[in-house]
CSV table of C-alpha atoms in Angstrom, one decimal:
chain,number,residue,atom,x,y,z
A,1074,MET,CA,0.0,0.0,0.0
A,1075,PRO,CA,1.6,3.3,-1.0
A,1076,ALA,CA,2.6,5.8,1.7
A,1077,THR,CA,0.2,8.7,2.2
A,1078,PRO,CA,1.9,12.0,1.4
A,1079,PRO,CA,2.0,14.4,4.3
A,1080,SER,CA,-0.5,17.2,4.3
A,1081,PRO,CA,0.7,20.7,3.9
A,1082,ALA,CA,-0.1,21.4,7.6
A,1083,ALA,CA,2.1,18.5,8.7
A,1084,ALA,CA,5.0,19.4,6.5
A,1085,THR,CA,8.2,20.3,8.3
A,1086,THR,CA,8.8,24.0,8.6
A,1087,PRO,CA,12.1,25.0,6.9
A,1088,PRO,CA,14.8,25.8,9.5
A,1089,TRP,CA,15.4,29.3,8.1
A,1090,ARG,CA,11.8,30.2,9.0
A,1091,SER,CA,12.7,29.9,12.7
A,1092,PRO,CA,14.0,32.9,14.7
A,1093,LEU,CA,16.4,30.5,16.5
A,1094,PHE,CA,18.0,29.7,13.2
A,1095,TRP,CA,18.8,33.4,12.6
A,1096,LEU,CA,20.0,33.9,16.2
A,1097,LEU,CA,22.5,31.0,15.7
A,1098,ALA,CA,23.6,32.4,12.4
A,1099,TRP,CA,24.2,35.8,14.0
A,1100,ALA,CA,26.2,34.2,16.8
A,1101,LEU,CA,28.4,32.2,14.3
A,1102,ALA,CA,29.0,35.2,12.1
A,1103,SER,CA,29.7,37.5,15.1
A,1104,THR,CA,32.1,34.9,16.6
A,1105,ALA,CA,33.9,34.4,13.3
A,1106,SER,CA,34.3,38.2,12.7
A,1107,ARG,CA,35.6,38.7,16.2
A,1108,VAL,CA,38.3,36.1,15.8
A,1109,LEU,CA,39.3,37.3,12.3
A,1110,LEU,CA,39.1,41.0,13.3
A,1111,SER,CA,41.7,41.0,16.0
A,1112,GLN,CA,43.6,38.9,18.5
A,1113,ALA,CA,43.7,41.9,20.9
A,1114,LEU,CA,41.5,42.3,24.0
A,1115,MET,CA,39.5,45.0,25.7
A,1116,TRP,CA,39.4,45.4,29.5
A,1117,ASP,CA,36.7,43.0,30.6
A,1118,GLN,CA,37.8,40.1,28.4
A,1119,ALA,CA,41.4,40.7,29.4
A,1120,GLU,CA,40.3,40.4,33.0
A,1121,GLN,CA,38.6,37.1,32.3
A,1122,THR,CA,41.7,35.8,30.5
A,1123,VAL,CA,43.8,36.5,33.6
A,1124,TRP,CA,41.2,35.5,36.3
A,1125,SER,CA,40.4,32.2,34.6
A,1126,GLN,CA,43.9,30.8,35.2
A,1127,GLN,CA,42.4,29.1,38.3
A,1128,LEU,CA,39.2,28.6,40.1
A,1129,ALA,CA,38.4,30.7,43.1
A,1130,TRP,CA,35.4,31.7,45.2
A,1131,GLY,CA,35.8,35.4,44.2
A,1132,TYR,CA,37.7,37.6,41.8
A,1133,GLY,CA,38.0,41.2,42.9
A,1134,PRO,CA,34.8,43.2,42.7
A,1135,GLN,CA,32.9,40.6,40.7
A,1136,PRO,CA,31.2,37.3,41.5
A,1137,PRO,CA,32.8,34.2,40.1
A,1138,LEU,CA,30.3,32.5,37.8
A,1139,TYR,CA,31.4,34.1,34.5
A,1140,THR,CA,35.0,33.3,35.3
A,1141,TRP,CA,34.1,29.7,36.1
A,1142,LEU,CA,32.4,29.4,32.7
A,1143,GLN,CA,35.4,30.9,31.0
A,1144,TRP,CA,37.8,28.6,32.9
A,1145,ALA,CA,35.8,25.6,31.6
A,1146,VAL,CA,35.9,26.7,28.0
A,1147,ASN,CA,39.5,27.6,28.2
A,1148,GLY,CA,40.2,24.1,29.5
A,1149,VAL,CA,39.0,22.8,26.1
A,1150,LEU,CA,40.0,25.5,23.6
A,1151,GLY,CA,42.8,27.3,25.6
A,1152,PRO,CA,42.8,31.0,26.6
A,1153,THR,CA,42.0,32.3,23.1
A,1154,VAL,CA,39.9,35.0,21.5
A,1155,LEU,CA,37.7,32.2,20.2
A,1156,SER,CA,37.1,30.9,23.8
A,1157,LEU,CA,36.1,34.4,24.9
A,1158,ALA,CA,33.8,35.0,22.0
A,1159,LEU,CA,32.1,31.6,22.3
A,1160,VAL,CA,31.1,32.2,26.0
A,1161,LYS,CA,29.7,35.6,25.3
A,1162,LYS,CA,27.8,34.8,22.1
A,1163,THR,CA,26.4,31.6,23.7
A,1164,LEU,CA,25.1,33.5,26.6
A,1165,MET,CA,23.5,36.1,24.4
A,1166,VAL,CA,21.7,33.5,22.3
A,1167,LEU,CA,20.5,31.8,25.5
A,1168,THR,CA,19.2,35.2,26.7
A,1169,PHE,CA,16.8,35.4,23.7
A,1170,VAL,CA,15.8,31.8,24.1
A,1171,PHE,CA,15.0,32.2,27.8
A,1172,MET,CA,13.1,35.4,27.2
A,1173,PHE,CA,11.1,33.6,24.5
A,1174,ILE,CA,10.1,30.7,26.7
A,1175,ALA,CA,9.4,33.2,29.6
A,1176,ALA,CA,7.0,35.2,27.4
A,1177,ARG,CA,5.5,31.9,26.1
A,1178,GLN,CA,4.1,31.5,29.6
A,1179,LEU,CA,2.0,34.6,29.0
A,1180,MET,CA,1.2,34.8,25.3
A,1181,PRO,CA,1.1,32.8,22.0
A,1182,ALA,CA,4.4,31.9,20.3
A,1183,PRO,CA,4.3,34.7,17.6
A,1184,ALA,CA,4.0,37.4,20.3
A,1185,ALA,CA,6.5,35.7,22.5
A,1186,TRP,CA,9.1,35.8,19.7
A,1187,LEU,CA,8.4,39.5,19.2
A,1188,ALA,CA,8.9,40.1,22.9
A,1189,ALA,CA,12.2,38.3,22.9
A,1190,LEU,CA,13.7,39.6,19.7
A,1191,GLY,CA,12.7,43.1,20.6
A,1192,MET,CA,15.6,43.2,23.0
A,1193,TRP,CA,17.8,44.0,20.1
A,1194,TRP,CA,16.4,47.5,20.3
A,1195,LEU,CA,17.2,47.9,23.9
A,1196,PRO,CA,20.5,50.0,24.1
A,1197,GLY,CA,21.9,47.7,26.8
A,1198,MET,CA,21.7,44.6,24.6
A,1199,GLY,CA,23.3,46.5,21.6
A,1200,TRP,CA,26.1,47.7,23.8
A,1201,GLN,CA,26.8,44.1,24.9
A,1202,ALA,CA,26.9,43.0,21.3
A,1203,LEU,CA,29.3,45.8,20.3
A,1204,ARG,CA,31.8,45.9,23.1
A,1205,ASP,CA,33.5,43.4,25.5
A,1206,LEU,CA,31.1,43.3,28.4
A,1207,THR,CA,31.1,40.0,30.3
A,1208,HIS,CA,29.3,39.9,33.7
A,1209,THR,CA,26.4,42.1,32.4
A,1210,VAL,CA,25.9,39.5,29.6
A,1211,LEU,CA,25.6,36.7,32.1
A,1212,LEU,CA,23.4,38.7,34.4
A,1213,THR,CA,20.9,39.4,31.5
A,1214,CYS,CA,20.9,35.8,30.6
A,1215,LEU,CA,20.1,34.7,34.2
A,1216,VAL,CA,17.4,37.4,34.5
A,1217,ALA,CA,15.7,36.0,31.5
A,1218,ALA,CA,16.0,32.5,32.8
A,1219,THR,CA,14.6,33.5,36.1
A,1220,TRP,CA,11.6,35.1,34.5
A,1221,TRP,CA,10.9,31.8,32.7
A,1222,LEU,CA,11.2,29.7,35.8
A,1223,LEU,CA,9.2,32.2,38.0
A,1224,LEU,CA,6.3,32.6,35.5
A,1225,ARG,CA,6.2,28.8,34.9
A,1226,GLN,CA,6.0,28.2,38.6
A,1227,LEU,CA,3.3,30.8,39.0
A,1228,ARG,CA,1.2,28.9,36.4
A,1229,ARG,CA,2.0,25.3,37.4
A,1230,PRO,CA,3.7,25.2,40.9
A,1231,SER,CA,5.6,22.1,41.8
A,1232,PRO,CA,8.5,21.1,44.2
A,1233,GLY,CA,10.8,20.5,41.1
A,1234,GLY,CA,10.0,24.0,39.9
A,1235,PHE,CA,11.0,25.5,43.2
A,1236,ALA,CA,14.3,23.6,43.1
A,1237,ALA,CA,14.9,25.0,39.5
A,1238,LEU,CA,14.0,28.5,40.7
A,1239,GLY,CA,16.4,28.2,43.6
A,1240,LEU,CA,19.2,27.2,41.2
A,1241,ALA,CA,18.5,30.2,39.1
A,1242,LEU,CA,18.4,32.5,42.1
A,1243,GLY,CA,21.8,31.2,43.4
A,1244,LEU,CA,23.5,31.4,39.9
A,1245,GLY,CA,22.0,34.9,39.5
A,1246,VAL,CA,23.7,36.2,42.6
A,1247,LEU,CA,26.9,34.6,41.5
A,1248,SER,CA,26.7,36.4,38.1
A,1249,LYS,CA,26.4,40.0,39.4
A,1250,TYR,CA,25.4,41.5,42.7
A,1251,SER,CA,22.7,43.7,41.1
A,1252,TYR,CA,20.7,40.5,40.6
A,1253,VAL,CA,19.6,40.8,44.2
A,1254,LEU,CA,17.6,43.9,43.3
A,1255,PHE,CA,16.0,42.1,40.4
A,1256,ALA,CA,15.1,39.0,42.4
A,1257,GLY,CA,13.8,41.0,45.3
A,1258,ALA,CA,11.5,43.1,43.1
A,1259,ALA,CA,10.2,40.1,41.1
A,1260,LEU,CA,9.4,38.0,44.1
A,1261,ALA,CA,7.9,40.9,46.0
A,1262,ALA,CA,5.7,41.8,43.0
A,1263,ALA,CA,4.5,38.1,42.8
A,1264,LEU,CA,3.8,37.9,46.5
A,1265,SER,CA,1.7,41.1,46.3
A,1266,LEU,CA,-0.9,39.4,44.1
A,1267,PRO,CA,-3.3,36.7,45.5
A,1268,GLN,CA,-3.0,34.0,42.9
A,1269,PRO,CA,0.8,34.3,42.4
A,1270,ARG,CA,1.2,34.4,46.2
A,1271,ARG,CA,-0.6,31.1,46.6
A,1272,ALA,CA,1.6,29.6,43.9
A,1273,LEU,CA,4.8,30.8,45.5
A,1274,LEU,CA,3.8,29.5,49.0
A,1275,SER,CA,2.6,26.1,47.8
A,1276,ARG,CA,4.2,22.8,48.6
A,1277,GLY,CA,8.0,22.7,48.4
A,1278,TRP,CA,8.5,26.5,48.5
A,1279,TRP,CA,11.4,26.2,50.9
A,1280,LEU,CA,13.5,24.4,48.3
A,1281,ALA,CA,14.1,27.7,46.4
A,1282,PRO,CA,15.7,29.7,49.3
A,1283,LEU,CA,17.5,26.6,50.6
A,1284,ILE,CA,19.2,25.8,47.2
A,1285,ALA,CA,20.0,29.5,46.5
A,1286,ALA,CA,21.6,29.9,50.0
A,1287,LEU,CA,23.7,26.8,49.6
A,1288,LEU,CA,25.0,28.0,46.2
A,1289,VAL,CA,25.8,31.5,47.4
A,1290,ALA,CA,27.2,30.6,50.9
A,1291,PRO,CA,30.9,29.9,49.9
A,1292,HIS,CA,31.2,33.1,47.8
A,1293,ALA,CA,29.4,35.1,50.6
A,1294,LEU,CA,32.0,33.9,53.0
A,1295,TRP,CA,34.8,34.9,50.6
A,1296,VAL,CA,33.2,38.4,50.3
A,1297,LEU,CA,33.2,38.8,54.1
A,1298,GLN,CA,36.9,37.9,54.2
A,1299,HIS,CA,37.8,40.2,51.3
A,1300,TRP,CA,35.3,43.0,51.8
A,1301,GLN,CA,37.6,45.8,50.8
A,1302,GLU,CA,38.6,44.0,47.6
A,1303,ALA,CA,35.0,43.1,46.7
A,1304,SER,CA,33.3,46.4,47.4
A,1305,SER,CA,35.7,49.3,46.8
A,1306,SER,CA,35.6,49.4,43.0
A,1307,THR,CA,31.8,49.2,42.9
A,1308,LEU,CA,31.3,51.9,45.6
A,1309,ALA,CA,33.7,54.1,43.7
A,1310,LYS,CA,31.6,53.8,40.5
A,1311,LEU,CA,28.4,54.5,42.3
A,1312,ARG,CA,29.8,57.5,44.2
A,1313,PRO,CA,32.6,59.0,42.1
A,1314,ALA,CA,35.0,61.3,44.1
A,1315,TYR,CA,34.4,64.1,41.6
A,1316,GLU,CA,30.6,64.1,42.0
A,1317,ALA,CA,28.9,66.6,44.2
A,1318,THR,CA,27.6,65.5,47.6
A,1319,GLY,CA,24.5,66.4,49.7
A,1320,TRP,CA,21.5,67.9,47.9
A,1321,ARG,CA,23.5,68.5,44.8
A,1322,GLY,CA,24.7,64.9,44.7
A,1323,MET,CA,21.1,63.7,45.2
A,1324,LEU,CA,19.8,65.8,42.4
A,1325,ALA,CA,22.6,64.7,40.1
A,1326,GLY,CA,21.8,61.1,41.0
A,1327,LEU,CA,18.1,61.5,40.3
A,1328,GLY,CA,18.8,63.2,37.0
A,1329,ASP,CA,21.2,60.5,36.0
A,1330,LEU,CA,18.7,57.8,37.0
A,1331,LEU,CA,15.8,59.3,35.2
A,1332,THR,CA,17.9,59.7,32.0
A,1333,MET,CA,19.1,56.1,32.1
A,1334,LEU,CA,15.6,54.8,32.8
A,1335,GLY,CA,14.2,56.9,29.9
A,1336,LEU,CA,16.8,55.7,27.5
A,1337,ALA,CA,16.7,52.1,28.6
A,1338,ALA,CA,13.6,51.1,26.5
A,1339,LEU,CA,12.9,54.3,24.5
A,1340,PRO,CA,14.4,53.0,21.2
A,1341,TRP,CA,12.4,49.8,21.4
A,1342,ALA,CA,9.2,51.7,22.2
A,1343,LEU,CA,9.6,54.1,19.2
A,1344,MET,CA,10.3,51.2,16.9
A,1345,ALA,CA,7.3,49.1,18.1
A,1346,TRP,CA,5.1,52.2,17.9
A,1347,TRP,CA,6.2,52.6,14.2
A,1348,ALA,CA,5.8,48.9,13.4
A,1349,PHE,CA,2.3,48.4,14.6
A,1350,GLY,CA,1.0,52.0,14.5
A,1351,ARG,CA,-0.4,54.0,17.4
A,1352,ARG,CA,-4.0,52.7,16.9
A,1353,ALA,CA,-2.9,49.1,17.5
A,1354,TRP,CA,-1.3,50.0,20.9
A,1355,ARG,CA,-4.3,52.1,22.0
A,1356,THR,CA,-7.0,49.7,20.9
A,1357,PRO,CA,-7.5,46.9,23.5
A,1358,ALA,CA,-7.2,43.5,21.8
A,1359,PRO,CA,-8.8,40.3,23.1
A,1360,SER,CA,-6.6,38.7,25.6
A,1361,ALA,CA,-5.0,35.5,24.5
A,1362,ASP,CA,-6.1,32.3,26.2
A,1363,THR,CA,-2.6,31.8,27.5
A,1364,THR,CA,-2.4,35.2,29.2
A,1365,PRO,CA,-3.3,34.9,32.9
A,1366,PRO,CA,-5.1,37.9,34.4
A,1367,TRP,CA,-2.3,38.6,36.9
A,1368,ALA,CA,0.4,38.8,34.2
A,1369,VAL,CA,0.3,42.6,33.4
A,1370,PRO,CA,-0.2,43.7,37.1
A,1371,LEU,CA,2.8,41.5,38.1
A,1372,LEU,CA,5.1,43.0,35.5
A,1373,LEU,CA,4.0,46.6,36.2
A,1374,ARG,CA,4.4,46.1,39.9
A,1375,TYR,CA,7.9,44.7,39.3
A,1376,LEU,CA,8.9,47.8,37.2
A,1377,GLY,CA,7.5,50.0,40.0
A,1378,LEU,CA,9.5,48.2,42.6
A,1379,ILE,CA,12.6,48.5,40.5
A,1380,VAL,CA,12.2,52.2,40.2
A,1381,CYS,CA,11.6,52.5,43.9
A,1382,GLY,CA,14.7,50.5,44.7
A,1383,LEU,CA,16.8,52.7,42.4
A,1384,LEU,CA,15.4,55.8,43.9
A,1385,ALA,CA,16.2,54.5,47.4
A,1386,MET,CA,19.8,54.0,46.3
A,1387,VAL,CA,19.9,57.7,45.4
A,1388,VAL,CA,18.1,59.1,48.5
A,1389,LEU,CA,19.3,56.7,51.2
A,1390,GLY,CA,22.6,55.4,49.7
A,1391,ASN,CA,23.9,58.7,48.2
A,1392,VAL,CA,24.4,57.0,44.8
A,1393,SER,CA,25.1,59.8,42.3
A,1394,ASN,CA,26.1,57.9,39.2
A,1395,PHE,CA,24.2,55.3,37.1
A,1396,ASP,CA,25.4,53.4,34.0
A,1397,GLY,CA,23.1,52.2,31.3
A,1398,ARG,CA,24.5,48.7,31.5
A,1399,TRP,CA,23.4,48.4,35.1
A,1400,ILE,CA,19.8,49.4,34.3
A,1401,HIS,CA,19.4,47.2,31.2
A,1402,PRO,CA,19.2,43.8,32.8
A,1403,LEU,CA,16.5,45.1,35.2
A,1404,VAL,CA,14.2,46.3,32.4
A,1405,CYS,CA,15.0,43.9,29.7
A,1406,MET,CA,11.5,42.4,30.2
A,1407,ALA,CA,9.9,45.6,29.0
A,1408,PRO,CA,9.0,44.2,25.5
A,1409,MET,CA,7.5,41.1,27.2
A,1410,ALA,CA,5.4,43.4,29.5
A,1411,ALA,CA,4.1,45.3,26.4
A,1412,PHE,CA,3.1,42.2,24.5
A,1413,ALA,CA,1.5,40.7,27.6
A,1414,TRP,CA,-0.6,43.8,27.6
A,1415,ARG,CA,-1.4,43.5,23.8
A,1416,PRO,CA,-0.7,39.8,22.9
A,1417,GLY,CA,-2.9,40.1,19.8
A,1418,LEU,CA,-0.3,42.2,18.1
A,1419,GLY,CA,1.6,39.1,17.3
A,1420,ASP,CA,-1.2,38.1,14.9
A,1421,GLN,CA,-1.0,41.2,12.8
A,1422,PRO,CA,1.0,40.3,9.6
A,1423,ARG,CA,1.9,43.8,8.5
A,1424,GLY,CA,3.0,45.0,11.9
A,1425,ARG,CA,4.9,41.7,12.5
A,1426,ARG,CA,6.8,42.0,9.2
A,1427,ARG,CA,7.8,45.6,10.0
A,1428,TYR,CA,8.8,44.7,13.5
A,1429,LEU,CA,10.9,41.7,12.5
A,1430,GLY,CA,12.5,43.7,9.7
A,1431,ALA,CA,13.6,46.4,12.2
A,1432,VAL,CA,15.0,43.7,14.5
A,1433,LEU,CA,17.0,42.1,11.7
A,1434,GLY,CA,18.3,45.5,10.6
A,1435,MET,CA,19.4,46.4,14.1
A,1436,ALA,CA,21.2,43.0,14.6
A,1437,LEU,CA,23.0,43.4,11.3
A,1438,LEU,CA,23.9,47.1,12.1
A,1439,LEU,CA,25.3,46.1,15.4
A,1440,TRP,CA,27.3,43.2,13.9
A,1441,LEU,CA,28.7,45.5,11.1
A,1442,GLY,CA,29.4,48.3,13.6
A,1443,GLY,CA,31.4,46.0,15.9
A,1444,ALA,CA,33.4,44.8,13.0
A,1445,ALA,CA,34.0,48.2,11.5
A,1446,ASP,CA,34.8,50.1,14.7
A,1447,PRO,CA,38.5,49.2,14.9
A,1448,LEU,CA,38.9,49.9,11.1
A,1449,ILE,CA,37.3,53.3,11.5
A,1450,ASP,CA,39.5,54.2,14.5
A,1451,ALA,CA,42.6,53.2,12.5
A,1452,ARG,CA,41.6,55.4,9.6
A,1453,ARG,CA,41.0,58.3,12.1
A,1454,GLY,CA,44.5,57.8,13.6
A,1455,ARG,CA,43.1,56.7,17.0
A,1456,ALA,CA,45.0,54.1,19.0
A,1457,ASP,CA,42.2,51.5,19.4
A,1458,ARG,CA,43.2,48.5,21.6
A,1459,PHE,CA,41.7,46.1,19.0
A,1460,ASN,CA,44.5,47.3,16.7
A,1461,TRP,CA,47.3,46.3,19.0
A,1462,PRO,CA,50.0,44.3,17.1
A,1463,VAL,CA,49.6,41.2,19.2
A,1464,VAL,CA,51.2,38.7,16.9
A,1465,ARG,CA,54.2,41.0,16.2
A,1466,MET,CA,54.5,41.6,19.9
A,1467,ALA,CA,54.8,37.9,20.7
A,1468,GLU,CA,57.3,37.4,17.9
A,1469,ARG,CA,59.5,40.2,19.3
A,1470,LEU,CA,59.4,38.8,22.8
A,1471,ARG,CA,60.5,35.4,21.6
A,1472,ALA,CA,63.3,36.9,19.6
A,1473,ALA,CA,64.4,38.8,22.7
A,1474,GLY,CA,64.8,35.6,24.6
A,1475,TYR,CA,61.5,35.0,26.4
A,1476,ASP,CA,60.9,31.3,26.6
A,1477,GLY,CA,57.1,31.4,26.7
A,1478,ARG,CA,56.9,29.6,30.1
A,1479,SER,CA,58.4,32.0,32.6
A,1480,PRO,CA,56.0,34.0,34.8
A,1481,ILE,CA,54.7,37.3,33.4
A,1482,ILE,CA,54.3,40.3,35.7
A,1483,ALA,CA,52.1,42.9,34.0
A,1484,SER,CA,51.3,46.5,34.8
A,1485,HIS,CA,47.6,46.2,33.9
A,1486,HIS,CA,45.0,43.6,32.9
A,1487,ILE,CA,45.0,44.3,29.2
A,1488,ILE,CA,48.6,43.5,28.4
A,1489,ALA,CA,48.4,40.6,30.9
A,1490,GLY,CA,45.4,39.1,29.1
A,1491,VAL,CA,46.9,39.7,25.6
A,1492,LEU,CA,50.1,37.9,26.5
A,1493,ARG,CA,48.3,35.0,28.2
A,1494,THR,CA,46.5,34.3,24.9
A,1495,ARG,CA,49.9,34.2,23.1
A,1496,PHE,CA,51.8,32.3,25.9
A,1497,PRO,CA,49.2,30.0,27.5
A,1498,LEU,CA,51.8,28.1,29.5
A,1499,ALA,CA,53.1,31.1,31.3
A,1500,PRO,CA,51.5,32.1,34.6
A,1501,VAL,CA,50.4,35.8,34.5
A,1502,THR,CA,50.2,38.1,37.5
A,1503,VAL,CA,48.7,41.6,37.3
A,1504,CYS,CA,50.4,44.2,39.6
A,1505,ASP,CA,48.4,47.3,38.6
A,1506,ALA,CA,50.9,50.1,38.4
A,1507,ASP,CA,48.2,52.6,39.4
A,1508,LEU,CA,47.6,51.0,42.8
A,1509,PRO,CA,49.7,51.7,45.9
A,1510,GLN,CA,50.1,47.9,46.6
A,1511,ALA,CA,51.7,47.4,43.2
A,1512,VAL,CA,55.3,47.4,44.5
A,1513,GLY,CA,54.5,44.7,47.1
A,1514,CYS,CA,52.7,42.7,44.4
A,1515,VAL,CA,55.7,42.8,42.1
A,1516,ARG,CA,58.1,41.9,44.9
A,1517,GLN,CA,56.0,38.9,45.9
A,1518,ALA,CA,55.7,37.6,42.4
A,1519,VAL,CA,59.5,37.9,41.8
A,1520,ARG,CA,60.3,36.0,45.1
A,1521,ALA,CA,57.9,33.3,44.0
A,1522,ALA,CA,59.6,32.9,40.6
A,1523,GLU,CA,63.0,32.9,42.3
A,1524,ALA,CA,61.9,30.2,44.7
A,1525,ARG,CA,60.9,28.0,41.7
A,1526,GLY,CA,64.2,28.6,39.9
A,1527,GLN,CA,62.5,30.5,37.1
A,1528,GLY,CA,63.1,33.7,35.2
A,1529,TRP,CA,60.3,36.2,34.7
A,1530,LEU,CA,59.1,38.9,32.3
A,1531,MET,CA,58.0,42.3,33.5
A,1532,VAL,CA,56.0,44.3,31.0
A,1533,ALA,CA,54.0,47.5,30.7
A,1534,ALA,CA,52.1,48.7,27.7
A,1535,ASP,CA,50.5,51.9,26.5
A,1536,ASP,CA,51.3,53.8,29.7
A,1537,ALA,CA,54.7,53.8,31.4
A,1538,ALA,CA,55.0,52.3,34.8
A,1539,PRO,CA,56.8,54.2,37.6
A,1540,ASN,CA,60.4,53.5,38.4
A,1541,GLY,CA,59.5,52.0,41.8
A,1542,TRP,CA,57.4,49.4,40.0
A,1543,TRP,CA,60.4,48.2,37.9
A,1544,LEU,CA,62.9,48.4,40.9
A,1545,ALA,CA,60.6,46.1,42.8
A,1546,GLY,CA,61.5,43.4,40.3
A,1547,THR,CA,65.2,43.4,41.4
A,1548,PRO,CA,66.2,39.8,42.0
A,1549,ALA,CA,68.0,38.5,45.1
A,1550,SER,CA,71.3,38.8,43.4
A,1551,GLY,CA,70.8,42.5,42.8
A,1552,ALA,CA,71.5,42.2,39.1
A,1553,LEU,CA,68.8,44.2,37.4
A,1554,PRO,CA,68.5,43.9,33.6
A,1555,CYS,CA,68.2,46.9,31.4
A,1556,LEU,CA,64.7,48.3,30.8
A,1557,GLN,CA,63.8,48.1,27.1
A,1558,THR,CA,61.3,50.3,25.4
A,1559,TRP,CA,59.8,49.2,22.1
A,1560,ALA,CA,57.7,51.2,19.6
A,1561,LEU,CA,55.3,48.8,17.8
A,1562,PRO,CA,53.1,50.3,15.0
A,1563,TYR,CA,49.4,49.6,15.4
A,1564,ARG,CA,47.7,47.4,12.9
A,1565,ARG,CA,45.9,49.1,10.0
A,1566,ALA,CA,47.1,52.5,11.4
A,1567,ARG,CA,47.8,55.6,9.5
A,1568,ALA,CA,51.5,56.6,9.1
A,1569,ASP,CA,51.1,59.5,11.5
A,1570,THR,CA,49.6,57.4,14.3
A,1571,PRO,CA,51.9,57.2,17.3
A,1572,PRO,CA,53.0,53.6,17.9
A,1573,LEU,CA,52.2,51.5,20.9
A,1574,ARG,CA,54.8,51.8,23.6
A,1575,LEU,CA,55.9,48.5,25.2
A,1576,ASP,CA,58.3,48.6,28.2
A,1577,LEU,CA,59.8,45.3,29.3
A,1578,MET,CA,62.5,43.8,31.6
A,1579,LEU,CA,63.4,40.2,31.0
A,1580,HIS,CA,65.0,38.3,33.8
A,1581,THR,CA,66.4,34.9,32.9
A,1582,ALA,CA,67.3,32.1,35.3
A,1583,PRO,CA,71.1,32.5,35.1
A,1584,ILE,CA,70.8,36.0,36.6
A,1585,TYR,CA,70.2,34.6,40.1
A,1586,LYS,CA,71.7,31.1,39.9
């Protein structure tokens, strides 16, 4: 009996019709262009390259989760630009996927995809795609994942769901400390509504705080033991020394906060208004069967609590400075809230086409912008760090006698991270020349190398390190090698662009044997 041909409705949808296909295509293209563009690093990725040399419960002012992920990928692929790009692009794709399945708890699939893909028009997501942000990328991903698990639990509570939510809460705190504000606002908003409150207090609710606390406890203990190291940098960013204090500082903080909140979702709002037209947003559409009645009040109360929390930071905490990347993860659910309010917009063919066209255009623009930025800077004669002559630098160091294994003592994270990608067998120590403890750091690193019978390389790039920094590298024998200064032309640079300055002092083992 001949097989019955499949009906058109049962035919398999071509992969290229799925938004996930295009997200993966963007991630692959973006990763490839990043690797081909430059082997140099910016600040955040250089930090990760240095920190991921070993596992620890804390790394300076940041929680450890991103570094743990980078350590795992480096273990397979080595400390390379490819490893850095893969971690970041994977997290960005997962952010869209988690936001889609979160929105799917509240609306049909067409509207859920619009809610997720609309994040391309949030300035924070665009900034993450263009530059080298790390912890903010992970935070945004875990915020989206938490929304999915929370909304799923509110609809269908179960002990297993509480365990998964507790896992997300613990990992979120280990991604970036501002996650605490998000989690507190989301849970408080849910507890303020009768039906979500009953779901959150149902059988097995205690699993969520227990699992979260167990995950966070080791790092919390580390923070208590390293409080100055963990908090000083963050507090300095929130309250810069040059900012006004008192009433003037409070007004400056309020103005900065209102500006950042206004810009956080304004580009998306204007694009969505254009795509569907003002009448579509003003005219109430029938609620989708999948949209629970508590969805919009929950999301609005969450946004209100976020604003109140940020205002409290200004009024009670004297915070006078806000960065857009701090605000973005807290409001990345704004498109989801809008489509939960008007889920029927996902069924409007013309508006959906315009909306998806704008999303695709923005994704391409950001990809091309990230690839073209170093080229444009080179043509303008600007010393962009992506144009550092990394390969030439490594070749010159080997020719000068560096063996590729001896410890490297660097004056800042960028040159440290760059050299680690070229010499993965060499342990790298950053002794920041701008910090008062730099001299002691250098001396300690030198004594450790001497105890192991090794030589070492001291290096500073871009900015000269003070004399005391170099003198701290004097070996026990007292024989200090000559300080060398190299001028390395930037890649793609104009002829009149000043070269990169590289200062180095190479100690070989025979000096102190």
